[in-house]
Amino acid sequence: MAATTRPPGAQTETRSGEVEHLGAREDSPRPRVGMRRDLVVTGMTCASCVASVESALTSVKGVESADVNLATERATVRYDPAQVEVPALVRAVERAGYGALPISDDERERAVEEEREKAIRLAQLEALRQKLVVSLVLGAATMAIAMGEYVIPALMDAAWKPYLMFALATPVQLWGAQPFYRNAWSAARHRMTNMNTLIVVGTTAAYGFSVVATFLPQIFTSAGLEPHIYYEVAAVIVGLILLGRYLEARARARTGDAIRALLALGAKTARVRRKGGVEEEIPIDQLQVGDVVIVRPGETIATDGVVLSGSSAVDESMMTGESIPVEKGPGDDVAGGTLNKTGTFRFRATKVGKDTVLAQIVRMVEEAQASKAPIQRLVDQVASVFVPVVFAIAALTFLAWLFFGPQPSLTYAMTSFIAVLIIACPCALGLATPTAIITGTGRGATRGILIRHAQALEQAQAVRVVAWDKTGTLTVGRPQVTDFLACADFGGDEALRLIASAERVSEHPLASAVVEAARERGLALAEPSTFDYVPGQGIHATVEGHDVWVGNLAFARDRGWQDAPQGTLDRYADEGKTPLLAAIDGKPGAILALADVPKAAAAEAIAQLRRMGLRSLLISGDTKRTAEAIARTLGIEEVRGEVPPNGKAELIRELQANGRKVGMVGDGVNDAPALAQADLGVAMGGGTDVAIATGGIVLVGGDPRGVPRALRLSRRTLTTIKQNLFWAFFYNVALIPLAAGVLYPFTGWLLSPILAAGAMAISSVTVVTNSLRLRTAQIG
Amino acid sequence: MADLTYSVPTIHCAGCAATIDEALEPVEGVESTSIDTDAKTVRVTGTAEDRVIRKVLTAAGYPPA
């Protein structure tokens, strides 16, 4: 195939720089050095092909690693640009008998290449369909003639019969089986074998033997052998294997649907407001950071930004999995690809193109889908020795039947030989893991669960203890006013209005919580005429002529408020709340309690984990009392409070001491060391910058229920992989002896090569279909 | 009507002032802005929220101190 190659230019540098930045993080499955390049690899059909391409690439000098994925038909190569360039990689793949096409790093060129790739795939699928239809029809006809002799005995000795069957079977063998021949040949040139070799040797033996028997029967008769013909065997096997491939290729194309759906979310144009109020509709790729974009109801938001004016409800379910639309007003972040529901608003573009959250998500999911699960490496190792072993078994079977088998011994030897070769094709084996991972990660992406690499899936299902960071993970992450006790003559609302007006100028987080509480009650705040701030204690302001003091207990005592109700203050402290005291005009004004409240779904997330048999543990830098109060509300039994920021990773290490697998849920940036130390790091991103978050799994949107969901999804995916491997591997191993005729002496069972071909096609389709079930998996 | 004043250390010149002006102009509740390039301050008149102005200034590359 014609491969277009581009020298690694400046763009490649940028891209590889980014990757290295990510790769430098501690949770990365392996150290990543040098350049990275993705190639489209065509012509792979099985696990043995994957092994061949990998060994072809890694044997090139300067290549550090090569990951080949059969289901995505991608190779990810890491190499030293000083020693090797991309064209050499392409040549290496082509020498191994496959096609290679480097994927550009430029987003726009990539889109063009993906279109081209799609066109090639469609053409290949159509060609396959034609071969399939012709081969099945001719195969069935050949079969009908072969079987016909049992119905019409006259056919048995019809002299024209072998010639007619030859005429029907030849197009199948020479044209229908062409892809197998081509692939097996290019493998053979490099002294490699794969499943095509098995098919080619098996069907060629059947066909070749029959041709000789048809045209030169004396060769057999002179040796005392019967010139039997097996045209129907060869033709039907080719037809069935083509059928299996066709169904598999169609199903395989669907496994990546989820990620394509994400990509399709992007808007194509944006309405931009230029200086002077002129509105202009521009293509999305011309959009720049700083542009003011207008969004109307029902439109897709073009890119990431911050709302300037207007308000609306935005459906972010495509990213967070949360189906309830989110209210957006000035100052709120919006993400490109989400859907504006009700109102019109304007926003300032803060990120465009490949920097947007959507682009980051797509890139992350693609990387995860191309990554290899540890279990798959084992499968690949097995597959690489599989074909030679099968040939040895087939040869032994042939000889055993020939010398020790009943008459006609050549016929038995021939059919067993073909059956062994056909049944052993490890194509289901090559699809078992990648199809499940692609479907599983895609399913996760639609629910706001981003799986960073396949390894995370395996780690996730081993986790027994989940350690939760408190602030921002289980709680909202900023204090809110939970209690308000007014003691002044002003009345509750008026007291709160004066206090909030005084606090308005302060930038303290507690102050903004008080202002927020006043806003929620619809109070109109005044401008303080004076303002003082006593660091660590409180504030003093003059509001509409009133003298307002707000601060902690010591601050209030110093200002003459001696009889503060100790019981109330103690109760607040027990509940993990921070009390604030306010005096107005020298008299007790109000007591406020502030706390970081748990997220609405936090308790449910913990309960779900418990039902799944997992223990939860709360880690917090706050005081023990605060941490314990939150833990009580959420139903968490184990709490570690007063943990210093650098102590979290240490604590995780302690938890792992007795071999327990520990998952850590944190914010992904501050908790990075702890997430890296844990067996599974789950980063709960607010959704604004998913790519910098550490952790094997990233939850977009911050719903704690994403944790049990992610664990359920990984359990389901792992179960699917195991089922697939069972169907693929056990099936091969169990049926080879049957095909070889081991049971024949005892039961008379012998597997017909035609049944072997049918069973093989079914096993591939079963595996892919089983993986596709993950698309609709209920994960809560 | 309240005024909000921000100290923005990254203001250098009239160009910066124009950029900030342009960035704040479409914000809901901003009536007018006055930028002092010597004192490096931005004064916003109107009903816009402090949180929103801080965010827009930061997004425009002029984080308030």
mmCIF file of N, CA, C and O in Angstrom, chain A residues 473-542:
data_model
loop_
_atom_site.group_PDB
_atom_site.id
_atom_site.type_symbol
_atom_site.label_atom_id
_atom_site.label_comp_id
_atom_site.label_asym_id
_atom_site.label_seq_id
_atom_site.Cartn_x
_atom_site.Cartn_y
_atom_site.Cartn_z
ATOM 1 N N THR A 473 -13.553 16.384 47.211
ATOM 2 C CA THR A 473 -13.815 15.070 46.637
ATOM 3 C C THR A 473 -15.151 14.561 47.148
ATOM 4 O O THR A 473 -16.070 14.282 46.390
ATOM 5 N N LEU A 474 -15.244 14.473 48.506
ATOM 6 C CA LEU A 474 -16.513 14.081 49.108
ATOM 7 C C LEU A 474 -17.327 15.307 49.493
ATOM 8 O O LEU A 474 -18.539 15.246 49.618
ATOM 9 N N THR A 475 -16.634 16.419 49.696
ATOM 10 C CA THR A 475 -17.340 17.641 50.055
ATOM 11 C C THR A 475 -17.323 18.615 48.883
ATOM 12 O O THR A 475 -16.601 18.417 47.908
ATOM 13 N N VAL A 476 -18.122 19.662 49.017
ATOM 14 C CA VAL A 476 -18.232 20.645 47.944
ATOM 15 C C VAL A 476 -16.898 21.359 47.715
ATOM 16 O O VAL A 476 -16.576 21.760 46.607
ATOM 17 N N GLY A 477 -16.105 21.497 48.810
ATOM 18 C CA GLY A 477 -14.768 22.061 48.645
ATOM 19 C C GLY A 477 -14.669 23.518 49.067
ATOM 20 O O GLY A 477 -13.589 24.079 49.044
ATOM 21 N N ARG A 478 -15.784 24.139 49.423
ATOM 22 C CA ARG A 478 -15.711 25.499 49.971
ATOM 23 C C ARG A 478 -16.761 25.610 51.063
ATOM 24 O O ARG A 478 -17.804 24.962 51.014
ATOM 25 N N PRO A 479 -16.448 26.434 52.096
ATOM 26 C CA PRO A 479 -17.358 26.495 53.234
ATOM 27 C C PRO A 479 -18.700 27.109 52.861
ATOM 28 O O PRO A 479 -18.782 27.933 51.952
ATOM 29 N N GLN A 480 -19.718 26.672 53.569
ATOM 30 C CA GLN A 480 -21.046 27.265 53.410
ATOM 31 C C GLN A 480 -21.583 27.566 54.803
ATOM 32 O O GLN A 480 -21.216 26.905 55.763
ATOM 33 N N VAL A 481 -22.459 28.558 54.897
ATOM 34 C CA VAL A 481 -23.072 28.861 56.185
ATOM 35 C C VAL A 481 -24.120 27.788 56.452
ATOM 36 O O VAL A 481 -25.058 27.626 55.680
ATOM 37 N N THR A 482 -23.908 27.016 57.548
ATOM 38 C CA THR A 482 -24.849 25.937 57.848
ATOM 39 C C THR A 482 -25.828 26.357 58.937
ATOM 40 O O THR A 482 -26.943 25.867 58.995
ATOM 41 N N ASP A 483 -25.383 27.233 59.871
ATOM 42 C CA ASP A 483 -26.266 27.693 60.951
ATOM 43 C C ASP A 483 -26.144 29.204 61.079
ATOM 44 O O ASP A 483 -25.066 29.766 60.890
ATOM 45 N N PHE A 484 -27.259 29.839 61.420
ATOM 46 C CA PHE A 484 -27.234 31.276 61.646
ATOM 47 C C PHE A 484 -28.145 31.583 62.829
ATOM 48 O O PHE A 484 -29.346 31.342 62.787
ATOM 49 N N LEU A 485 -27.537 32.059 63.912
ATOM 50 C CA LEU A 485 -28.296 32.389 65.117
ATOM 51 C C LEU A 485 -28.235 33.894 65.322
ATOM 52 O O LEU A 485 -27.172 34.430 65.616
ATOM 53 N N ALA A 486 -29.353 34.589 65.166
ATOM 54 C CA ALA A 486 -29.336 36.039 65.357
ATOM 55 C C ALA A 486 -29.667 36.356 66.815
ATOM 56 O O ALA A 486 -30.568 35.764 67.396
ATOM 57 N N CYS A 487 -28.866 37.239 67.433
ATOM 58 C CA CYS A 487 -29.187 37.591 68.805
ATOM 59 C C CYS A 487 -29.489 39.084 68.975
ATOM 60 O O CYS A 487 -29.833 39.532 70.056
ATOM 61 N N ALA A 488 -29.352 39.835 67.921
ATOM 62 C CA ALA A 488 -29.536 41.285 68.075
ATOM 63 C C ALA A 488 -30.989 41.682 67.891
ATOM 64 O O ALA A 488 -31.841 40.867 67.571
ATOM 65 N N ASP A 489 -31.273 42.947 68.076
ATOM 66 C CA ASP A 489 -32.628 43.455 67.948
ATOM 67 C C ASP A 489 -32.991 43.683 66.489
ATOM 68 O O ASP A 489 -34.081 44.142 66.176
ATOM 69 N N PHE A 490 -32.059 43.412 65.626
ATOM 70 C CA PHE A 490 -32.271 43.741 64.208
ATOM 71 C C PHE A 490 -33.181 42.762 63.482
ATOM 72 O O PHE A 490 -33.750 43.077 62.472
ATOM 73 N N GLY A 491 -33.248 41.531 63.975
ATOM 74 C CA GLY A 491 -33.930 40.494 63.200
ATOM 75 C C GLY A 491 -32.916 39.806 62.303
ATOM 76 O O GLY A 491 -31.913 40.415 61.907
ATOM 77 N N GLY A 492 -33.170 38.518 62.034
ATOM 78 C CA GLY A 492 -32.209 37.669 61.334
ATOM 79 C C GLY A 492 -31.701 38.251 60.028
ATOM 80 O O GLY A 492 -30.494 38.406 59.823
ATOM 81 N N ASP A 493 -32.612 38.632 59.153
ATOM 82 C CA ASP A 493 -32.206 39.066 57.823
ATOM 83 C C ASP A 493 -31.380 40.346 57.871
ATOM 84 O O ASP A 493 -30.374 40.477 57.178
ATOM 85 N N GLU A 494 -31.803 41.276 58.737
ATOM 86 C CA GLU A 494 -31.093 42.542 58.811
ATOM 87 C C GLU A 494 -29.684 42.324 59.374
ATOM 88 O O GLU A 494 -28.710 42.890 58.868
ATOM 89 N N ALA A 495 -29.565 41.473 60.400
ATOM 90 C CA ALA A 495 -28.256 41.173 60.975
ATOM 91 C C ALA A 495 -27.356 40.556 59.905
ATOM 92 O O ALA A 495 -26.206 40.964 59.726
ATOM 93 N N LEU A 496 -27.908 39.579 59.188
ATOM 94 C CA LEU A 496 -27.117 38.918 58.149
ATOM 95 C C LEU A 496 -26.712 39.901 57.057
ATOM 96 O O LEU A 496 -25.597 39.870 56.546
ATOM 97 N N ARG A 497 -27.642 40.828 56.729
ATOM 98 C CA ARG A 497 -27.353 41.797 55.675
ATOM 99 C C ARG A 497 -26.182 42.694 56.088
ATOM 100 O O ARG A 497 -25.256 42.945 55.297
ATOM 101 N N LEU A 498 -26.186 43.142 57.356
ATOM 102 C CA LEU A 498 -25.101 44.010 57.819
ATOM 103 C C LEU A 498 -23.770 43.245 57.872
ATOM 104 O O LEU A 498 -22.734 43.749 57.451
ATOM 105 N N ILE A 499 -23.836 41.998 58.383
ATOM 106 C CA ILE A 499 -22.611 41.192 58.499
ATOM 107 C C ILE A 499 -22.027 40.919 57.111
ATOM 108 O O ILE A 499 -20.834 41.062 56.866
ATOM 109 N N ALA A 500 -22.912 40.519 56.194
ATOM 110 C CA ALA A 500 -22.446 40.190 54.840
ATOM 111 C C ALA A 500 -21.894 41.434 54.139
ATOM 112 O O ALA A 500 -20.883 41.363 53.430
ATOM 113 N N SER A 501 -22.526 42.584 54.374
ATOM 114 C CA SER A 501 -22.026 43.816 53.761
ATOM 115 C C SER A 501 -20.628 44.127 54.277
ATOM 116 O O SER A 501 -19.746 44.575 53.529
ATOM 117 N N ALA A 502 -20.416 43.861 55.587
ATOM 118 C CA ALA A 502 -19.104 44.101 56.173
ATOM 119 C C ALA A 502 -18.072 43.154 55.577
ATOM 120 O O ALA A 502 -16.931 43.538 55.295
ATOM 121 N N GLU A 503 -18.483 41.917 55.368
ATOM 122 C CA GLU A 503 -17.565 40.875 54.876
ATOM 123 C C GLU A 503 -17.302 40.998 53.375
ATOM 124 O O GLU A 503 -16.396 40.382 52.840
ATOM 125 N N ARG A 504 -18.121 41.778 52.722
ATOM 126 C CA ARG A 504 -18.124 41.838 51.272
ATOM 127 C C ARG A 504 -16.756 42.157 50.687
ATOM 128 O O ARG A 504 -16.360 41.636 49.650
ATOM 129 N N VAL A 505 -16.039 43.036 51.382
ATOM 130 C CA VAL A 505 -14.758 43.492 50.856
ATOM 131 C C VAL A 505 -13.634 42.479 51.128
ATOM 132 O O VAL A 505 -12.605 42.463 50.468
ATOM 133 N N SER A 506 -13.868 41.621 52.125
ATOM 134 C CA SER A 506 -12.834 40.654 52.488
ATOM 135 C C SER A 506 -12.733 39.547 51.433
ATOM 136 O O SER A 506 -13.721 39.191 50.796
ATOM 137 N N GLU A 507 -11.533 39.009 51.286
ATOM 138 C CA GLU A 507 -11.353 37.936 50.299
ATOM 139 C C GLU A 507 -11.262 36.575 50.948
ATOM 140 O O GLU A 507 -10.974 35.577 50.298
ATOM 141 N N HIS A 508 -11.462 36.536 52.257
ATOM 142 C CA HIS A 508 -11.376 35.282 52.990
ATOM 143 C C HIS A 508 -12.480 34.329 52.520
ATOM 144 O O HIS A 508 -13.599 34.757 52.274
ATOM 145 N N PRO A 509 -12.171 33.007 52.393
ATOM 146 C CA PRO A 509 -13.198 32.067 51.923
ATOM 147 C C PRO A 509 -14.430 32.053 52.817
ATOM 148 O O PRO A 509 -15.551 31.875 52.331
ATOM 149 N N LEU A 510 -14.215 32.226 54.147
ATOM 150 C CA LEU A 510 -15.377 32.258 55.041
ATOM 151 C C LEU A 510 -16.247 33.469 54.730
ATOM 152 O O LEU A 510 -17.473 33.392 54.769
ATOM 153 N N ALA A 511 -15.589 34.592 54.382
ATOM 154 C CA ALA A 511 -16.319 35.815 54.069
ATOM 155 C C ALA A 511 -17.186 35.614 52.836
ATOM 156 O O ALA A 511 -18.366 35.987 52.827
ATOM 157 N N SER A 512 -16.643 34.960 51.799
ATOM 158 C CA SER A 512 -17.458 34.773 50.587
ATOM 159 C C SER A 512 -18.641 33.857 50.871
ATOM 160 O O SER A 512 -19.698 34.000 50.271
ATOM 161 N N ALA A 513 -18.462 32.914 51.841
ATOM 162 C CA ALA A 513 -19.578 32.038 52.196
ATOM 163 C C ALA A 513 -20.701 32.844 52.832
ATOM 164 O O ALA A 513 -21.880 32.603 52.557
ATOM 165 N N VAL A 514 -20.328 33.828 53.668
ATOM 166 C CA VAL A 514 -21.342 34.660 54.320
ATOM 167 C C VAL A 514 -22.063 35.512 53.274
ATOM 168 O O VAL A 514 -23.294 35.625 53.272
ATOM 169 N N VAL A 515 -21.298 36.090 52.351
ATOM 170 C CA VAL A 515 -21.886 36.907 51.286
ATOM 171 C C VAL A 515 -22.847 36.058 50.458
ATOM 172 O O VAL A 515 -23.969 36.470 50.141
ATOM 173 N N GLU A 516 -22.407 34.818 50.145
ATOM 174 C CA GLU A 516 -23.218 33.887 49.375
ATOM 175 C C GLU A 516 -24.553 33.613 50.083
ATOM 176 O O GLU A 516 -25.622 33.613 49.475
ATOM 177 N N ALA A 517 -24.469 33.381 51.422
ATOM 178 C CA ALA A 517 -25.672 33.078 52.207
ATOM 179 C C ALA A 517 -26.656 34.243 52.145
ATOM 180 O O ALA A 517 -27.873 34.043 52.015
ATOM 181 N N ALA A 518 -26.130 35.481 52.222
ATOM 182 C CA ALA A 518 -26.996 36.662 52.160
ATOM 183 C C ALA A 518 -27.638 36.772 50.784
ATOM 184 O O ALA A 518 -28.835 37.053 50.660
ATOM 185 N N ARG A 519 -26.848 36.500 49.747
ATOM 186 C CA ARG A 519 -27.382 36.550 48.372
ATOM 187 C C ARG A 519 -28.510 35.551 48.187
ATOM 188 O O ARG A 519 -29.510 35.837 47.558
ATOM 189 N N GLU A 520 -28.318 34.346 48.781
ATOM 190 C CA GLU A 520 -29.335 33.305 48.641
ATOM 191 C C GLU A 520 -30.658 33.726 49.259
ATOM 192 O O GLU A 520 -31.716 33.294 48.828
ATOM 193 N N ARG A 521 -30.564 34.566 50.311
ATOM 194 C CA ARG A 521 -31.801 35.046 50.922
ATOM 195 C C ARG A 521 -32.321 36.298 50.208
ATOM 196 O O ARG A 521 -33.295 36.908 50.649
ATOM 197 N N GLY A 522 -31.646 36.674 49.145
ATOM 198 C CA GLY A 522 -32.116 37.814 48.358
ATOM 199 C C GLY A 522 -31.892 39.156 49.024
ATOM 200 O O GLY A 522 -32.644 40.103 48.803
ATOM 201 N N LEU A 523 -30.878 39.253 49.885
ATOM 202 C CA LEU A 523 -30.621 40.509 50.585
ATOM 203 C C LEU A 523 -29.735 41.414 49.739
ATOM 204 O O LEU A 523 -28.753 40.966 49.162
ATOM 205 N N ALA A 524 -30.103 42.708 49.688
ATOM 206 C CA ALA A 524 -29.300 43.663 48.925
ATOM 207 C C ALA A 524 -28.201 44.213 49.830
ATOM 208 O O ALA A 524 -28.486 44.801 50.874
ATOM 209 N N LEU A 525 -26.958 43.981 49.464
ATOM 210 C CA LEU A 525 -25.843 44.359 50.325
ATOM 211 C C LEU A 525 -25.458 45.829 50.144
ATOM 212 O O LEU A 525 -25.612 46.395 49.069
ATOM 213 N N ALA A 526 -24.976 46.417 51.253
ATOM 214 C CA ALA A 526 -24.548 47.817 51.207
ATOM 215 C C ALA A 526 -23.034 47.877 51.071
ATOM 216 O O ALA A 526 -22.342 46.872 51.247
ATOM 217 N N GLU A 527 -22.551 49.061 50.768
ATOM 218 C CA GLU A 527 -21.107 49.269 50.627
ATOM 219 C C GLU A 527 -20.564 49.734 51.980
ATOM 220 O O GLU A 527 -21.044 50.746 52.522
ATOM 221 N N PRO A 528 -19.602 49.045 52.601
ATOM 222 C CA PRO A 528 -19.086 49.531 53.886
ATOM 223 C C PRO A 528 -18.287 50.818 53.694
ATOM 224 O O PRO A 528 -17.578 50.974 52.694
ATOM 225 N N SER A 529 -18.433 51.759 54.636
ATOM 226 C CA SER A 529 -17.700 53.033 54.483
ATOM 227 C C SER A 529 -16.294 52.940 55.068
ATOM 228 O O SER A 529 -15.391 53.649 54.632
ATOM 229 N N THR A 530 -16.087 52.049 56.064
ATOM 230 C CA THR A 530 -14.716 51.794 56.522
ATOM 231 C C THR A 530 -14.529 50.291 56.613
ATOM 232 O O THR A 530 -15.500 49.530 56.732
ATOM 233 N N PHE A 531 -13.272 49.852 56.554
ATOM 234 C CA PHE A 531 -13.001 48.413 56.654
ATOM 235 C C PHE A 531 -11.595 48.188 57.202
ATOM 236 O O PHE A 531 -10.633 48.775 56.720
ATOM 237 N N ASP A 532 -11.487 47.340 58.247
ATOM 238 C CA ASP A 532 -10.191 46.943 58.798
ATOM 239 C C ASP A 532 -10.165 45.438 58.913
ATOM 240 O O ASP A 532 -11.202 44.804 59.087
ATOM 241 N N TYR A 533 -8.949 44.920 58.900
ATOM 242 C CA TYR A 533 -8.803 43.489 58.903
ATOM 243 C C TYR A 533 -7.736 43.137 59.923
ATOM 244 O O TYR A 533 -6.623 43.664 59.880
ATOM 245 N N VAL A 534 -8.078 42.279 60.882
ATOM 246 C CA VAL A 534 -7.091 41.796 61.849
ATOM 247 C C VAL A 534 -6.720 40.371 61.431
ATOM 248 O O VAL A 534 -7.533 39.462 61.577
ATOM 249 N N PRO A 535 -5.514 40.184 60.884
ATOM 250 C CA PRO A 535 -5.172 38.875 60.316
ATOM 251 C C PRO A 535 -5.383 37.738 61.318
ATOM 252 O O PRO A 535 -5.034 37.853 62.478
ATOM 253 N N GLY A 536 -6.013 36.679 60.843
ATOM 254 C CA GLY A 536 -6.211 35.494 61.664
ATOM 255 C C GLY A 536 -7.301 35.639 62.705
ATOM 256 O O GLY A 536 -7.554 34.724 63.477
ATOM 257 N N GLN A 537 -7.947 36.810 62.803
ATOM 258 C CA GLN A 537 -8.957 36.995 63.855
ATOM 259 C C GLN A 537 -10.307 37.433 63.298
ATOM 260 O O GLN A 537 -11.302 36.768 63.530
ATOM 261 N N GLY A 538 -10.313 38.538 62.590
ATOM 262 C CA GLY A 538 -11.610 38.990 62.106
ATOM 263 C C GLY A 538 -11.537 40.339 61.426
ATOM 264 O O GLY A 538 -10.455 40.826 61.085
ATOM 265 N N ILE A 539 -12.742 40.942 61.219
ATOM 266 C CA ILE A 539 -12.818 42.212 60.514
ATOM 267 C C ILE A 539 -13.648 43.221 61.307
ATOM 268 O O ILE A 539 -14.436 42.853 62.187
ATOM 269 N N HIS A 540 -13.442 44.468 60.964
ATOM 270 C CA HIS A 540 -14.252 45.531 61.540
ATOM 271 C C HIS A 540 -14.645 46.464 60.396
ATOM 272 O O HIS A 540 -13.790 46.903 59.637
ATOM 273 N N ALA A 541 -15.952 46.761 60.296
ATOM 274 C CA ALA A 541 -16.388 47.637 59.212
ATOM 275 C C ALA A 541 -17.534 48.520 59.698
ATOM 276 O O ALA A 541 -18.237 48.185 60.664
ATOM 277 N N THR A 542 -17.693 49.651 59.007
ATOM 278 C CA THR A 542 -18.839 50.503 59.284
ATOM 279 C C THR A 542 -19.801 50.361 58.105
ATOM 280 O O THR A 542 -19.422 50.605 56.950
#
